[in-house]
Each structure stands twice: as C-alpha cells, then as structure tokens.
Amino acid sequence: MRAVAGAAAAVVLTLVILHASPFWPWRALCGPLAGTGLCDGAGLFGATWLPMRGDWLAASLRGTWLADAALLVWALGAILLLSLAQRLWDAALR
C-alpha cells in the first residue's frame, strides 16, 4: 500500500513540477486547439489557476524582477519541493 501511495504522490509532484516549467508537454497542443475544451477547461486537477498551457511559473513572474530568471526559480523551486516531499515521506514512514 505504501508503494502505491508513493507512486501516486510521485505522479502528482511530477505533473505539478512539469506544469510550472517551460517543458510542459501539452503546450504544443494548446496552440492549434486553443478554442477546444482541452486548453480552455478547468486546468490541471480542475484548478482554474493552473491552465493547460503550462509554463505557469513564467506567466506568474511576468512583469516582476524575477521574470528573466524564471527557469532558475523553477529549478530551485523543484529542488525545494522534492526535498520537502522526501522529508515528509520519511517522517510518515517512521
């Protein structure tokens, strides 16, 4: 059961980290399919603030002094998020 929970948590974290990055795989689909329900729907996990276009972090940093360093902010955030998830997982297994 722990393996299934760990795999599900890993998939969710992977989707969130990919969605915040410029490497979101469905970005190419949202150009030609902009008027369809795939890209204009509720977003990732049904959240309207996570649109299916991806690159969420760069869009939220646009207009700030961190806009030029969006990739660096994403990388540091991913490392911190994964480190926190590992600490929480280790604490839960004790």
C-alpha positions as a Markdown table, in Angstrom:
| # | Residue | x | y | z |
|---|---|---|---|---|
| 1 | Met | 0.0 | 0.0 | 0.0 |
| 2 | Arg | 2.9 | 2.3 | 0.8 |
| 3 | Ala | 4.3 | 1.7 | -2.7 |
| 4 | Val | 1.0 | 2.7 | -4.4 |
| 5 | Ala | 0.7 | 5.9 | -2.2 |
| 6 | Gly | 4.3 | 6.8 | -3.0 |
| 7 | Ala | 3.8 | 6.2 | -6.7 |
| 8 | Ala | 0.7 | 8.4 | -6.7 |
| 9 | Ala | 2.5 | 11.2 | -4.8 |
| 10 | Ala | 5.3 | 11.0 | -7.3 |
| 11 | Val | 3.0 | 11.3 | -10.3 |
| 12 | Val | 1.2 | 14.3 | -8.8 |
| 13 | Leu | 4.5 | 16.0 | -7.9 |
| 14 | Thr | 5.8 | 15.3 | -11.4 |
| 15 | Leu | 2.7 | 16.8 | -13.0 |
| 16 | Val | 2.9 | 19.9 | -10.8 |
| 17 | Ile | 6.6 | 20.5 | -11.5 |
| 18 | Leu | 6.2 | 19.9 | -15.2 |
| 19 | His | 3.2 | 22.2 | -15.3 |
| 20 | Ala | 5.2 | 25.0 | -13.7 |
| 21 | Ser | 8.1 | 24.5 | -16.2 |
| 22 | Pro | 8.5 | 25.6 | -19.8 |
| 23 | Phe | 8.8 | 21.9 | -20.6 |
| 24 | Trp | 5.0 | 21.2 | -20.3 |
| 25 | Pro | 4.4 | 18.5 | -23.0 |
| 26 | Trp | 0.8 | 19.7 | -23.9 |
| 27 | Arg | 1.9 | 23.2 | -24.7 |
| 28 | Ala | 2.2 | 22.4 | -28.4 |
| 29 | Leu | -1.4 | 21.1 | -28.4 |
| 30 | Cys | -2.8 | 24.3 | -26.9 |
| 31 | Gly | -1.8 | 26.4 | -29.9 |
| 32 | Pro | -3.9 | 24.7 | -32.5 |
| 33 | Leu | -6.5 | 23.6 | -30.0 |
| 34 | Ala | -7.0 | 26.9 | -28.3 |
| 35 | Gly | -10.8 | 27.0 | -28.7 |
| 36 | Thr | -11.4 | 23.5 | -27.5 |
| 37 | Gly | -12.2 | 22.2 | -24.1 |
| 38 | Leu | -8.7 | 20.7 | -23.6 |
| 39 | Cys | -6.9 | 24.1 | -23.3 |
| 40 | Asp | -9.8 | 26.3 | -22.1 |
| 41 | Gly | -11.1 | 24.0 | -19.5 |
| 42 | Ala | -10.7 | 24.0 | -15.7 |
| 43 | Gly | -7.0 | 23.3 | -15.9 |
| 44 | Leu | -4.7 | 20.8 | -14.2 |
| 45 | Phe | -6.5 | 18.9 | -11.4 |
| 46 | Gly | -9.6 | 21.0 | -12.1 |
| 47 | Ala | -7.9 | 24.2 | -10.8 |
| 48 | Thr | -8.7 | 27.3 | -12.9 |
| 49 | Trp | -5.4 | 28.9 | -11.8 |
| 50 | Leu | -3.4 | 26.1 | -13.4 |
| 51 | Pro | -4.3 | 26.5 | -17.1 |
| 52 | Met | -3.4 | 23.6 | -19.5 |
| 53 | Arg | -1.0 | 25.9 | -21.4 |
| 54 | Gly | 1.8 | 25.1 | -18.9 |
| 55 | Asp | 4.7 | 27.4 | -18.0 |
| 56 | Trp | 2.7 | 28.6 | -15.0 |
| 57 | Leu | 5.7 | 30.0 | -13.2 |
| 58 | Ala | 6.9 | 32.2 | -16.1 |
| 59 | Ala | 3.3 | 33.5 | -16.5 |
| 60 | Ser | 3.1 | 34.4 | -12.8 |
| 61 | Leu | 6.5 | 36.0 | -12.8 |
| 62 | Arg | 5.9 | 38.2 | -15.8 |
| 63 | Gly | 6.3 | 41.8 | -15.0 |
| 64 | Thr | 8.4 | 41.2 | -11.9 |
| 65 | Trp | 12.2 | 41.5 | -11.4 |
| 66 | Leu | 12.4 | 37.7 | -11.4 |
| 67 | Ala | 10.9 | 37.3 | -14.9 |
| 68 | Asp | 14.4 | 36.9 | -16.5 |
| 69 | Ala | 15.3 | 34.1 | -14.1 |
| 70 | Ala | 12.1 | 32.1 | -14.4 |
| 71 | Leu | 14.0 | 28.9 | -15.3 |
| 72 | Leu | 16.3 | 29.3 | -12.3 |
| 73 | Val | 13.4 | 30.0 | -10.0 |
| 74 | Trp | 11.7 | 26.9 | -11.4 |
| 75 | Ala | 14.7 | 24.7 | -10.8 |
| 76 | Leu | 15.3 | 25.9 | -7.3 |
| 77 | Gly | 11.6 | 25.5 | -6.5 |
| 78 | Ala | 11.5 | 22.0 | -7.9 |
| 79 | Ile | 14.5 | 21.0 | -5.8 |
| 80 | Leu | 12.9 | 22.5 | -2.7 |
| 81 | Leu | 9.6 | 20.9 | -3.4 |
| 82 | Leu | 11.2 | 17.5 | -3.9 |
| 83 | Ser | 13.3 | 17.9 | -0.8 |
| 84 | Leu | 10.3 | 18.8 | 1.3 |
| 85 | Ala | 8.3 | 15.8 | -0.2 |
| 86 | Gln | 11.1 | 13.5 | 0.7 |
| 87 | Arg | 11.3 | 14.7 | 4.3 |
| 88 | Leu | 7.5 | 14.4 | 4.7 |
| 89 | Trp | 7.6 | 10.9 | 3.2 |
| 90 | Asp | 10.4 | 9.8 | 5.5 |
| 91 | Ala | 8.6 | 11.3 | 8.5 |
| 92 | Ala | 5.4 | 9.4 | 7.5 |
| 93 | Leu | 7.2 | 6.1 | 7.3 |
| 94 | Arg | 8.6 | 6.4 | 10.9 |
